[in-house]
Short mmCIF file of N, CA and C in Angstrom, two decimals:
data_model
loop_
_atom_site.label_atom_id
_atom_site.label_comp_id
_atom_site.label_asym_id
_atom_site.label_seq_id
_atom_site.Cartn_x
_atom_site.Cartn_y
_atom_site.Cartn_z
N THR A 236 0.56 -1.32 -0.23
CA THR A 236 0.34 0.16 0.16
C THR A 236 0.62 1.12 0.38
N ALA A 237 0.17 2.35 0.18
CA ALA A 237 1.12 3.73 0.01
C ALA A 237 1.81 3.60 0.71
N TYR A 238 0.54 3.47 2.25
CA TYR A 238 0.69 3.65 3.82
C TYR A 238 2.64 2.66 3.66
N GLU A 239 3.10 1.94 3.09
CA GLU A 239 3.40 0.77 3.43
C GLU A 239 4.62 1.43 2.98
N ILE A 240 4.76 2.07 2.06
CA ILE A 240 5.81 2.85 0.85
C ILE A 240 6.36 4.06 1.98
N SER A 241 5.15 4.64 2.80
CA SER A 241 6.02 5.77 3.29
C SER A 241 6.40 5.49 4.25
N LEU A 242 6.28 4.41 4.70
CA LEU A 242 7.23 4.03 6.25
C LEU A 242 8.75 3.47 5.79
N GLY A 243 8.83 2.92 4.33
CA GLY A 243 10.03 2.42 3.55
C GLY A 243 9.77 1.09 4.07
N LEU A 244 8.92 0.60 4.00
CA LEU A 244 9.10 -0.73 3.80
C LEU A 244 8.64 -1.74 2.83
N VAL A 245 8.52 -0.73 1.49
CA VAL A 245 9.33 -1.34 0.29
C VAL A 245 9.17 -0.32 -0.49
N GLY A 246 10.29 -0.15 -1.20
CA GLY A 246 11.79 0.46 -1.86
C GLY A 246 11.10 1.03 -3.06
N SER A 247 11.52 2.33 -2.92
CA SER A 247 10.53 3.64 -4.46
C SER A 247 11.87 3.19 -4.74
N GLU A 248 11.33 3.64 -6.52
CA GLU A 248 11.96 3.07 -7.55
C GLU A 248 13.12 4.25 -7.65
N MET A 249 13.22 5.10 -7.15
CA MET A 249 14.30 5.92 -7.37
C MET A 249 15.82 5.01 -7.40
N CYS A 250 16.53 5.64 -8.66
CA CYS A 250 18.11 5.77 -9.09
C CYS A 250 18.55 5.23 -10.07
N ILE A 251 18.52 3.77 -10.03
CA ILE A 251 19.76 3.75 -12.23
C ILE A 251 18.17 4.22 -12.96
N ARG A 252 16.96 3.36 -12.89
CA ARG A 252 16.28 3.75 -13.95
C ARG A 252 15.81 5.05 -13.69
N ASP A 253 15.18 6.73 -12.82
CA ASP A 253 14.76 7.16 -13.22
C ASP A 253 16.20 8.14 -13.71
N ARG A 254 17.48 8.06 -13.31
CA ARG A 254 18.51 8.78 -14.77
C ARG A 254 17.89 8.65 -15.46
N GLU A 255 17.84 6.83 -16.10
CA GLU A 255 17.67 6.90 -17.70
C GLU A 255 16.72 7.40 -17.98
N TYR A 256 15.39 7.55 -17.01
CA TYR A 256 13.79 7.59 -17.44
C TYR A 256 13.86 9.67 -17.75
N ALA A 257 15.00 9.87 -17.05
CA ALA A 257 15.57 12.01 -17.34
C ALA A 257 16.01 11.87 -18.42
N VAL A 258 16.96 11.06 -18.26
CA VAL A 258 17.99 10.92 -20.44
C VAL A 258 17.11 10.82 -21.19
N LEU A 259 16.00 9.86 -21.08
CA LEU A 259 14.51 9.85 -22.36
C LEU A 259 13.83 11.06 -22.12
N SER A 260 13.44 11.62 -21.83
CA SER A 260 12.59 12.73 -20.97
C SER A 260 13.41 13.49 -22.03
N LEU A 261 14.43 14.30 -21.90
CA LEU A 261 14.95 15.15 -22.57
C LEU A 261 15.15 14.68 -23.74
N LEU A 262 15.46 13.69 -24.20
CA LEU A 262 15.57 12.96 -25.76
C LEU A 262 14.29 13.46 -26.60
N LEU A 263 13.16 13.09 -25.98
CA LEU A 263 11.57 13.95 -26.47
C LEU A 263 11.59 15.03 -27.28
N SER A 264 12.84 15.68 -26.54
CA SER A 264 12.88 17.35 -27.60
C SER A 264 13.42 17.23 -29.17
N GLY A 265 13.90 15.76 -29.15
CA GLY A 265 14.68 15.98 -30.43
C GLY A 265 16.37 15.12 -29.87
N GLY A 266 17.37 14.57 -30.53
CA GLY A 266 18.84 13.81 -30.83
C GLY A 266 19.30 14.79 -30.00
N LYS A 267 20.56 14.08 -29.24
CA LYS A 267 21.52 15.07 -28.44
C LYS A 267 22.65 14.61 -28.38
N HIS A 268 24.04 14.87 -28.30
CA HIS A 268 24.73 14.17 -27.89
C HIS A 268 24.77 14.27 -26.07
N GLY A 269 25.97 13.67 -25.72
CA GLY A 269 26.17 13.41 -24.31
C GLY A 269 26.76 14.93 -23.46
N TYR A 270 27.35 15.61 -24.03
CA TYR A 270 27.08 16.99 -23.36
C TYR A 270 26.57 17.49 -23.45
N GLN A 271 25.23 17.76 -24.70
CA GLN A 271 24.16 18.57 -24.36
C GLN A 271 22.94 18.25 -23.43
N LEU A 272 22.99 16.79 -23.32
CA LEU A 272 22.23 16.21 -22.39
C LEU A 272 22.70 16.79 -21.08
N ARG A 273 24.22 16.58 -21.02
CA ARG A 273 24.57 17.00 -19.80
C ARG A 273 24.30 18.20 -18.81
N ASP A 274 24.63 19.28 -20.18
CA ASP A 274 24.50 20.33 -19.88
C ASP A 274 23.00 20.57 -19.79
N GLU A 275 22.03 20.39 -20.45
CA GLU A 275 20.18 20.41 -20.40
C GLU A 275 19.67 20.07 -18.98
N LEU A 276 20.46 18.42 -18.86
CA LEU A 276 20.07 17.84 -17.04
C LEU A 276 20.50 19.34 -15.64
N ARG A 277 21.82 19.36 -16.03
CA ARG A 277 22.06 19.88 -14.97
C ARG A 277 21.22 21.60 -14.96
N SER A 278 21.17 21.98 -16.02
CA SER A 278 20.35 23.59 -16.19
C SER A 278 18.93 23.18 -16.09
N LEU A 279 18.26 22.24 -15.85
CA LEU A 279 16.94 22.25 -15.67
C LEU A 279 16.66 21.51 -14.09
N ILE A 280 17.01 20.55 -14.11
CA ILE A 280 17.39 19.78 -12.58
C ILE A 280 18.45 19.54 -12.06
N GLY A 281 19.25 20.68 -11.82
CA GLY A 281 20.94 20.08 -11.01
C GLY A 281 20.64 20.98 -10.41
N GLY A 282 19.17 21.91 -9.56
CA GLY A 282 19.16 21.95 -8.33
C GLY A 282 18.17 20.89 -7.52
N ILE A 283 18.04 20.23 -8.39
CA ILE A 283 17.38 19.55 -8.07
C ILE A 283 18.09 17.95 -7.54
N TRP A 284 18.21 17.56 -8.80
CA TRP A 284 18.84 16.05 -8.73
C TRP A 284 20.44 16.58 -9.33
N HIS A 285 21.52 15.60 -9.28
CA HIS A 285 22.51 15.58 -9.68
C HIS A 285 22.71 14.85 -10.47
N ILE A 286 22.95 14.38 -11.34
CA ILE A 286 23.56 12.87 -11.76
C ILE A 286 24.71 13.47 -12.86
N ALA A 287 25.71 12.12 -12.29
CA ALA A 287 27.26 12.80 -12.18
C ALA A 287 27.47 12.38 -14.28
N PRO A 288 28.90 12.98 -14.84
CA PRO A 288 28.58 12.25 -15.75
C PRO A 288 28.69 10.77 -16.67
N SER A 289 29.67 10.47 -15.18
CA SER A 289 29.44 9.11 -15.16
C SER A 289 28.08 8.18 -15.05
N ARG A 290 27.84 7.94 -14.69
CA ARG A 290 26.16 8.09 -14.76
C ARG A 290 25.01 8.05 -15.48
N LEU A 291 25.17 9.79 -16.24
CA LEU A 291 24.67 10.22 -17.41
C LEU A 291 25.44 9.02 -18.65
N TYR A 292 26.73 8.79 -18.61
CA TYR A 292 26.94 7.51 -19.99
C TYR A 292 26.57 6.17 -19.14
N LEU A 293 26.55 5.36 -18.42
CA LEU A 293 25.58 4.22 -18.09
C LEU A 293 24.29 4.37 -18.43
N ALA A 294 24.03 5.56 -17.96
CA ALA A 294 22.16 5.50 -18.78
C ALA A 294 22.27 5.59 -19.81
N LEU A 295 23.00 5.88 -20.85
CA LEU A 295 22.86 6.32 -22.13
C LEU A 295 23.22 4.33 -22.84
N LYS A 296 23.74 3.91 -22.35
CA LYS A 296 25.19 2.52 -22.70
C LYS A 296 23.75 1.49 -22.21
N ARG A 297 22.94 1.82 -20.85
CA ARG A 297 21.68 0.78 -21.21
C ARG A 297 21.13 0.82 -21.99
N LEU A 298 20.25 2.47 -22.24
CA LEU A 298 19.27 2.62 -22.45
C LEU A 298 19.07 1.93 -24.32
N GLU A 299 20.79 2.11 -24.93
CA GLU A 299 20.86 2.06 -25.67
C GLU A 299 20.89 0.67 -25.84
N SER A 300 21.28 -0.73 -25.07
CA SER A 300 21.15 -1.74 -25.28
C SER A 300 19.88 -2.38 -25.05
N ARG A 301 19.17 -1.77 -24.49
CA ARG A 301 17.47 -2.08 -24.20
C ARG A 301 16.34 -1.40 -25.77
N GLY A 302 17.10 -0.55 -26.37
CA GLY A 302 16.56 -0.55 -27.81
C GLY A 302 15.48 0.87 -27.32
N ASN A 303 15.68 1.79 -25.87
CA ASN A 303 14.95 2.84 -26.31
C ASN A 303 15.56 3.63 -26.84
N ILE A 304 16.86 4.02 -26.94
CA ILE A 304 17.73 4.89 -27.86
C ILE A 304 18.56 3.94 -28.70
N ARG A 305 18.68 4.89 -30.15
CA ARG A 305 19.53 5.07 -30.96
C ARG A 305 20.69 5.53 -30.89
N CYS A 306 22.32 5.61 -30.94
CA CYS A 306 23.02 6.12 -30.85
C CYS A 306 24.01 6.22 -32.79
N ASP A 307 23.89 7.19 -33.00
CA ASP A 307 24.56 7.85 -34.60
C ASP A 307 26.27 8.69 -34.26
N THR A 308 26.97 8.21 -35.09
CA THR A 308 27.79 9.18 -35.10
C THR A 308 28.60 9.29 -35.97
N HIS A 309 28.94 10.92 -35.47
CA HIS A 309 29.04 11.91 -37.29
C HIS A 309 30.33 12.33 -36.87
N PRO A 310 31.01 12.82 -37.80
CA PRO A 310 32.61 13.71 -37.35
C PRO A 310 32.26 14.83 -36.63
N SER A 311 33.18 15.02 -36.01
CA SER A 311 33.70 16.24 -35.57
C SER A 311 34.65 17.19 -36.11
N PRO A 312 34.10 18.66 -36.18
CA PRO A 312 35.20 19.43 -36.76
C PRO A 312 36.47 19.41 -35.83
N LYS A 313 36.18 19.26 -34.26
CA LYS A 313 37.22 19.32 -33.29
C LYS A 313 37.12 17.99 -32.82
N GLY A 314 38.32 17.49 -32.41
CA GLY A 314 38.28 16.12 -32.01
C GLY A 314 38.16 14.89 -32.08
N PRO A 315 37.63 13.53 -31.39
CA PRO A 315 36.85 12.19 -31.66
C PRO A 315 35.22 12.86 -32.52
N PRO A 316 34.81 11.48 -33.01
CA PRO A 316 33.81 11.50 -33.50
C PRO A 316 32.29 12.20 -32.34
N ARG A 317 31.40 12.44 -32.66
CA ARG A 317 30.36 12.90 -32.01
C ARG A 317 29.54 12.13 -31.71
N LYS A 318 28.83 11.16 -30.67
CA LYS A 318 27.91 10.31 -30.67
C LYS A 318 26.60 11.83 -30.25
N THR A 319 25.68 11.21 -31.45
CA THR A 319 24.36 11.80 -31.24
C THR A 319 23.44 10.44 -30.75
N TYR A 320 22.06 10.81 -29.62
CA TYR A 320 21.69 10.08 -29.43
C TYR A 320 19.87 10.51 -29.48
N THR A 321 19.30 9.06 -29.61
CA THR A 321 17.82 9.82 -30.70
C THR A 321 16.72 9.13 -29.98
N LEU A 322 15.76 8.72 -29.32
CA LEU A 322 14.85 7.96 -28.91
C LEU A 322 14.76 7.02 -30.21
N THR A 323 13.61 5.99 -29.83
CA THR A 323 13.20 4.80 -30.87
C THR A 323 11.94 5.16 -30.31
N SER A 324 11.20 4.24 -31.10
CA SER A 324 9.97 4.22 -30.36
C SER A 324 9.15 3.58 -28.92
N SER A 325 9.84 2.70 -28.50
CA SER A 325 10.28 2.41 -27.28
C SER A 325 10.14 3.51 -26.21
N GLY A 326 11.43 4.10 -26.52
CA GLY A 326 11.80 4.83 -25.75
C GLY A 326 11.24 5.99 -25.42
N ARG A 327 10.29 6.52 -26.83
CA ARG A 327 9.58 7.79 -26.67
C ARG A 327 8.18 7.14 -25.40
N GLU A 328 7.50 5.92 -25.69
CA GLU A 328 6.61 5.51 -24.62
C GLU A 328 6.80 5.18 -23.17
N GLU A 329 8.64 4.92 -22.69
CA GLU A 329 9.01 5.03 -21.86
C GLU A 329 9.13 6.03 -20.90
N ALA A 330 9.36 7.23 -21.64
CA ALA A 330 9.73 8.54 -21.27
C ALA A 330 8.07 9.13 -20.95
N PHE A 331 6.99 8.98 -21.67
CA PHE A 331 6.23 9.35 -21.30
C PHE A 331 5.55 8.79 -19.91
N ARG A 332 5.68 7.64 -20.00
CA ARG A 332 5.34 6.94 -19.10
C ARG A 332 5.63 6.93 -18.38
N TRP A 333 6.42 7.25 -17.55
CA TRP A 333 7.71 7.65 -16.93
C TRP A 333 7.54 8.95 -16.00
N LEU A 334 7.00 10.44 -17.14
CA LEU A 334 6.89 11.42 -17.85
C LEU A 334 5.55 12.10 -16.10
N LEU A 335 4.68 11.07 -16.87
CA LEU A 335 2.96 11.20 -16.43
C LEU A 335 2.71 10.29 -15.18
N SER A 336 3.52 9.19 -14.65
CA SER A 336 3.06 8.57 -13.59
C SER A 336 3.22 9.49 -11.81
N PRO A 337 2.80 9.26 -11.50
CA PRO A 337 2.40 9.96 -10.15
C PRO A 337 3.83 9.23 -9.40
N VAL A 338 4.45 10.18 -8.23
CA VAL A 338 5.13 9.23 -7.13
C VAL A 338 4.94 8.25 -6.17
N VAL A 339 4.43 7.54 -5.45
CA VAL A 339 3.67 6.52 -4.64
C VAL A 339 3.91 7.07 -3.27
N CYS A 340 5.25 7.61 -3.31
CA CYS A 340 6.01 8.12 -1.81
C CYS A 340 6.33 9.56 -1.31
N PRO A 341 5.64 10.14 -0.27
CA PRO A 341 6.19 11.90 -0.08
C PRO A 341 7.31 11.98 -0.21
N ARG A 342 8.36 10.94 0.36
CA ARG A 342 9.44 11.32 0.34
C ARG A 342 9.95 12.16 -1.55
N ASP A 343 9.70 11.16 -2.28
CA ASP A 343 9.46 11.44 -3.93
C ASP A 343 9.42 12.22 -4.01
N LEU A 344 8.57 13.32 -4.04
CA LEU A 344 7.91 14.46 -4.20
C LEU A 344 9.23 15.53 -4.25
N ARG A 345 10.09 15.51 -3.89
CA ARG A 345 10.92 15.93 -3.38
C ARG A 345 11.72 16.40 -3.95
N VAL A 346 12.64 15.11 -4.54
CA VAL A 346 13.12 14.89 -5.60
C VAL A 346 12.47 14.33 -7.19
N GLU A 347 12.15 13.04 -7.38
CA GLU A 347 11.72 12.40 -7.80
C GLU A 347 10.17 13.43 -9.12
N PHE A 348 9.79 13.61 -8.25
CA PHE A 348 7.83 14.46 -8.99
C PHE A 348 8.53 15.71 -9.23
N LEU A 349 9.76 16.73 -8.14
CA LEU A 349 10.07 18.29 -8.76
C LEU A 349 10.42 17.61 -10.23
N ALA A 350 11.75 16.60 -10.18
CA ALA A 350 12.56 16.53 -11.31
C ALA A 350 11.26 16.54 -13.33
N LYS A 351 10.24 15.68 -12.20
CA LYS A 351 9.89 14.90 -13.41
C LYS A 351 8.84 16.48 -14.15
N LEU A 352 8.12 17.83 -13.44
CA LEU A 352 7.54 18.55 -12.87
C LEU A 352 8.41 19.56 -14.01
N CYS A 353 9.93 19.82 -14.29
CA CYS A 353 10.73 20.53 -14.37
C CYS A 353 11.18 20.02 -16.57
N LEU A 354 11.03 18.69 -16.29
CA LEU A 354 10.99 17.89 -17.80
C LEU A 354 10.35 18.12 -18.33
N LEU A 355 8.83 17.54 -17.57
CA LEU A 355 7.51 17.29 -18.63
C LEU A 355 7.29 19.01 -18.77
N ARG A 356 7.68 19.72 -17.86
CA ARG A 356 7.00 21.68 -18.55
C ARG A 356 8.07 22.04 -19.78
N ARG A 357 9.23 21.26 -19.74
CA ARG A 357 9.92 21.43 -21.12
C ARG A 357 9.77 20.98 -21.78
N VAL A 358 9.21 18.90 -21.97
CA VAL A 358 9.48 18.49 -23.91
C VAL A 358 7.83 18.70 -23.32
N ALA A 359 6.81 18.94 -22.80
CA ALA A 359 5.42 18.09 -23.10
C ALA A 359 3.98 19.07 -22.23
N PRO A 360 4.71 20.17 -21.74
CA PRO A 360 3.59 20.92 -20.66
C PRO A 360 2.09 20.97 -20.70
N GLU A 361 1.86 20.10 -21.86
CA GLU A 361 0.32 20.02 -22.06
C GLU A 361 0.23 18.86 -21.11
N GLY A 362 0.65 18.04 -20.37
CA GLY A 362 0.90 16.87 -19.69
C GLY A 362 0.92 17.12 -17.66
N LEU A 363 1.73 18.33 -17.59
CA LEU A 363 0.95 19.49 -16.44
C LEU A 363 -0.30 18.24 -15.17
N PRO A 364 -1.07 19.43 -15.69
CA PRO A 364 -2.01 18.81 -15.55
C PRO A 364 -2.93 17.45 -14.85
N GLN A 365 -1.97 16.44 -15.99
CA GLN A 365 -2.65 15.34 -15.70
C GLN A 365 -1.34 14.48 -14.49
N LEU A 366 -0.20 14.71 -14.55
CA LEU A 366 0.49 14.67 -13.99
C LEU A 366 0.19 14.78 -12.35
N ILE A 367 0.33 15.99 -11.92
CA ILE A 367 -0.90 17.24 -11.32
C ILE A 367 -1.87 16.29 -10.48
N THR A 368 -2.85 16.08 -10.56
CA THR A 368 -3.50 15.83 -10.84
C THR A 368 -4.27 14.01 -10.24
N ALA A 369 -3.08 13.43 -11.34
CA ALA A 369 -2.38 11.88 -10.40
C ALA A 369 -2.11 12.12 -9.46
N GLN A 370 -0.97 13.22 -9.14
CA GLN A 370 -0.26 13.04 -7.66
C GLN A 370 -1.01 13.31 -6.60
N ILE A 371 -2.16 14.41 -7.03
CA ILE A 371 -3.02 14.50 -5.61
C ILE A 371 -3.77 13.34 -5.23
N ALA A 372 -4.58 12.24 -5.97
CA ALA A 372 -5.00 11.55 -6.55
C ALA A 372 -4.37 10.40 -5.39
N VAL A 373 -3.14 10.29 -5.86
CA VAL A 373 -1.75 9.54 -4.57
C VAL A 373 -2.32 9.67 -3.52
N MET A 374 -1.81 10.79 -2.98
CA MET A 374 -1.60 11.82 -1.49
C MET A 374 -2.81 11.37 -1.13
N GLU A 375 -4.04 11.62 -1.97
CA GLU A 375 -5.37 12.15 -1.16
C GLU A 375 -5.88 9.82 -0.87
N ARG A 376 -5.08 9.14 -1.01
CA ARG A 376 -5.25 7.80 -0.50
C ARG A 376 -4.64 7.65 0.34
N LEU A 377 -3.40 8.30 0.22
CA LEU A 377 -2.39 7.98 2.20
C LEU A 377 -2.71 8.42 2.59
N GLU A 378 -3.42 9.96 2.41
CA GLU A 378 -3.85 10.71 3.60
C GLU A 378 -5.20 9.82 4.56
N ARG A 379 -5.39 9.14 3.23
CA ARG A 379 -7.20 8.16 4.01
C ARG A 379 -6.83 7.21 4.65
N GLU A 380 -5.51 6.34 4.17
CA GLU A 380 -5.24 5.25 4.50
C GLU A 380 -4.08 5.34 6.10
N LEU A 381 -3.60 6.55 5.69
CA LEU A 381 -3.12 7.28 7.53
C LEU A 381 -3.51 7.66 8.22
N ALA A 382 -4.81 7.70 7.79
CA ALA A 382 -6.35 8.85 8.84
C ALA A 382 -6.61 6.56 10.05
N GLU A 383 -6.73 5.62 8.63
CA GLU A 383 -7.31 5.07 9.54
C GLU A 383 -6.40 3.68 10.04
N ARG A 384 -5.12 3.98 9.66
CA ARG A 384 -4.76 3.05 10.27
C ARG A 384 -3.91 3.15 11.43
N ASP A 385 -3.61 2.13 11.83
CA ASP A 385 -2.92 2.36 13.17
C ASP A 385 -1.42 2.35 13.27
N PRO A 386 -0.65 3.21 13.61
CA PRO A 386 0.76 3.50 13.48
C PRO A 386 1.68 2.37 14.08
N GLY A 387 1.18 1.53 14.85
CA GLY A 387 1.75 0.29 15.26
C GLY A 387 3.22 0.31 16.39
N CYS A 388 2.27 1.71 17.05
CA CYS A 388 3.18 2.08 18.25
C CYS A 388 2.41 1.51 18.95
N SER A 389 3.16 1.11 20.33
CA SER A 389 2.64 0.35 21.91
C SER A 389 2.06 1.79 22.28
N ASP A 390 2.60 2.50 22.63
CA ASP A 390 2.30 3.74 23.16
C ASP A 390 1.70 4.26 22.84
N PRO A 391 0.35 4.66 23.37
CA PRO A 391 -0.56 6.02 22.83
C PRO A 391 0.20 7.27 22.00
N PHE A 392 0.93 7.83 23.11
CA PHE A 392 1.47 8.92 23.33
C PHE A 392 1.88 8.85 21.87
N VAL A 393 3.15 8.21 21.05
CA VAL A 393 3.95 8.16 20.36
C VAL A 393 3.18 7.94 18.77
N ALA A 394 2.08 6.89 19.42
CA ALA A 394 1.42 6.38 18.03
C ALA A 394 0.67 7.50 17.23
N ARG A 395 0.23 8.77 18.75
CA ARG A 395 -0.43 9.45 18.00
C ARG A 395 0.12 10.48 17.09
N ALA A 396 1.81 10.92 18.05
CA ALA A 396 2.31 11.99 17.74
C ALA A 396 2.60 11.15 15.93
N VAL A 397 3.41 10.13 15.64
CA VAL A 397 3.40 9.67 14.19
C VAL A 397 2.19 9.67 13.54
N ARG A 398 1.33 9.32 14.08
CA ARG A 398 0.36 9.76 12.97
C ARG A 398 -0.11 11.23 12.52
N SER A 399 -0.08 12.17 13.88
CA SER A 399 -0.13 12.84 13.76
C SER A 399 0.75 13.72 12.47
N PHE A 400 2.11 13.42 12.65
CA PHE A 400 3.39 13.45 11.71
C PHE A 400 3.15 13.56 10.38
N ARG A 401 2.57 12.48 10.42
CA ARG A 401 2.11 11.65 9.07
C ARG A 401 1.66 12.66 8.08
N LEU A 402 0.22 12.30 8.62
CA LEU A 402 -0.41 13.60 8.55
C LEU A 402 -0.58 14.66 8.05
N GLY A 403 0.33 15.59 8.40
CA GLY A 403 0.63 16.94 8.51
C GLY A 403 1.60 16.61 7.12
N GLN A 404 2.32 15.78 6.93
CA GLN A 404 3.69 16.03 5.91
C GLN A 404 2.37 15.79 4.34
N VAL A 405 1.70 14.74 5.24
CA VAL A 405 0.97 14.65 3.12
C VAL A 405 -0.12 15.65 3.43
N ARG A 406 -0.75 16.36 3.81
CA ARG A 406 -1.48 17.27 4.10
C ARG A 406 -0.67 18.49 3.08
N ALA A 407 0.11 18.68 3.91
CA ALA A 407 1.47 19.82 3.78
C ALA A 407 1.35 19.90 1.70
N ALA A 408 1.70 18.23 1.85
CA ALA A 408 1.40 18.49 0.00
C ALA A 408 0.86 18.21 -0.95
N LEU A 409 0.03 17.83 -0.51
CA LEU A 409 -1.56 18.07 -0.52
C LEU A 409 -2.18 19.37 -0.92
N GLY A 410 -1.45 20.04 0.28
CA GLY A 410 -2.00 21.72 -0.61
C GLY A 410 -1.19 22.53 -1.31
N TRP A 411 -0.23 21.97 -1.19
CA TRP A 411 0.92 22.04 -2.44
C TRP A 411 0.96 21.73 -3.33
N LEU A 412 0.84 20.73 -3.69
CA LEU A 412 -0.13 20.37 -5.20
C LEU A 412 -1.58 21.12 -5.92
N ARG A 413 -2.31 21.17 -5.19
CA ARG A 413 -3.69 21.83 -5.31
C ARG A 413 -2.89 23.22 -5.42
N GLU A 414 -2.52 23.77 -4.55
CA GLU A 414 -1.86 25.01 -5.17
C GLU A 414 -1.21 25.61 -6.44
N LEU A 415 0.10 24.44 -6.61
CA LEU A 415 0.35 24.01 -8.16
C LEU A 415 -0.40 23.49 -8.63
N SER A 416 -1.16 23.00 -8.71
CA SER A 416 -2.59 22.64 -9.72
C SER A 416 -3.32 23.79 -10.57
N ARG A 417 -3.61 24.86 -9.85
CA ARG A 417 -4.58 26.20 -9.89
C ARG A 417 -3.06 26.91 -10.31
N ARG A 418 -2.18 27.22 -9.96
CA ARG A 418 -1.53 27.74 -10.79
C ARG A 418 -1.30 27.67 -12.47
N VAL A 419 -0.96 25.82 -12.71
CA VAL A 419 -0.55 25.46 -13.95
C VAL A 419 -2.48 25.69 -14.97
N CYS A 420 -3.32 26.01 -13.81
CA CYS A 420 -4.10 25.74 -15.07
C CYS A 420 -4.79 27.47 -15.46
N GLU A 421 -4.49 28.52 -14.37
CA GLU A 421 -4.43 29.88 -14.63
C GLU A 421 -3.10 30.02 -15.95
N GLU A 422 -1.83 30.06 -16.06
CA GLU A 422 -0.93 29.55 -16.78
C GLU A 422 -1.65 29.11 -18.27
N VAL A 423 -2.22 27.95 -18.01
CA VAL A 423 -2.91 27.68 -19.49
C VAL A 423 -4.16 28.48 -19.82
N MET A 424 -4.49 29.08 -18.91
CA MET A 424 -6.06 30.43 -19.08
C MET A 424 -4.87 31.19 -19.93
N GLN A 425 -3.47 31.91 -20.14
CA GLN A 425 -3.06 33.12 -20.28
C GLN A 425 -2.60 32.53 -21.90
#
């Protein structure tokens, strides 16, 4: 359940796969070479999520081996030939699936959701309402689960404190998401 994930009882998907999804997402706007990807990632999500160059190139190799991207080599006026990476149709599908999927764990709002928000705004801003609406639904479900479930503490004082803290976090996130949704709608109307 979302409650178990929020407790850390079930792992969230952050890490290698999300780096790969971020790369796929940037390639939605067209082919790029590694330096371009690195610079765009840094400028778009660098304040949220750092992807080291070595991890970027590892992600590119994995994506190519899975058939999500294609790599073409072109001569360069300076230095060695340049590799340009482009999406395949499966890569395009994977990128959109990830971008439009809400995060399940509240702690992933801080990094993964914000990265999706930045990337989606860049490559497909019309998808922002869908992502935010889906994220609100996930957080509302988690709020209901937290309100109904016993926090699992034998000390009633601690149990109330745990429930209150977790509900407070989820409700704060919901307030922020609803405000974000309102701002996105206003922006679309302009």
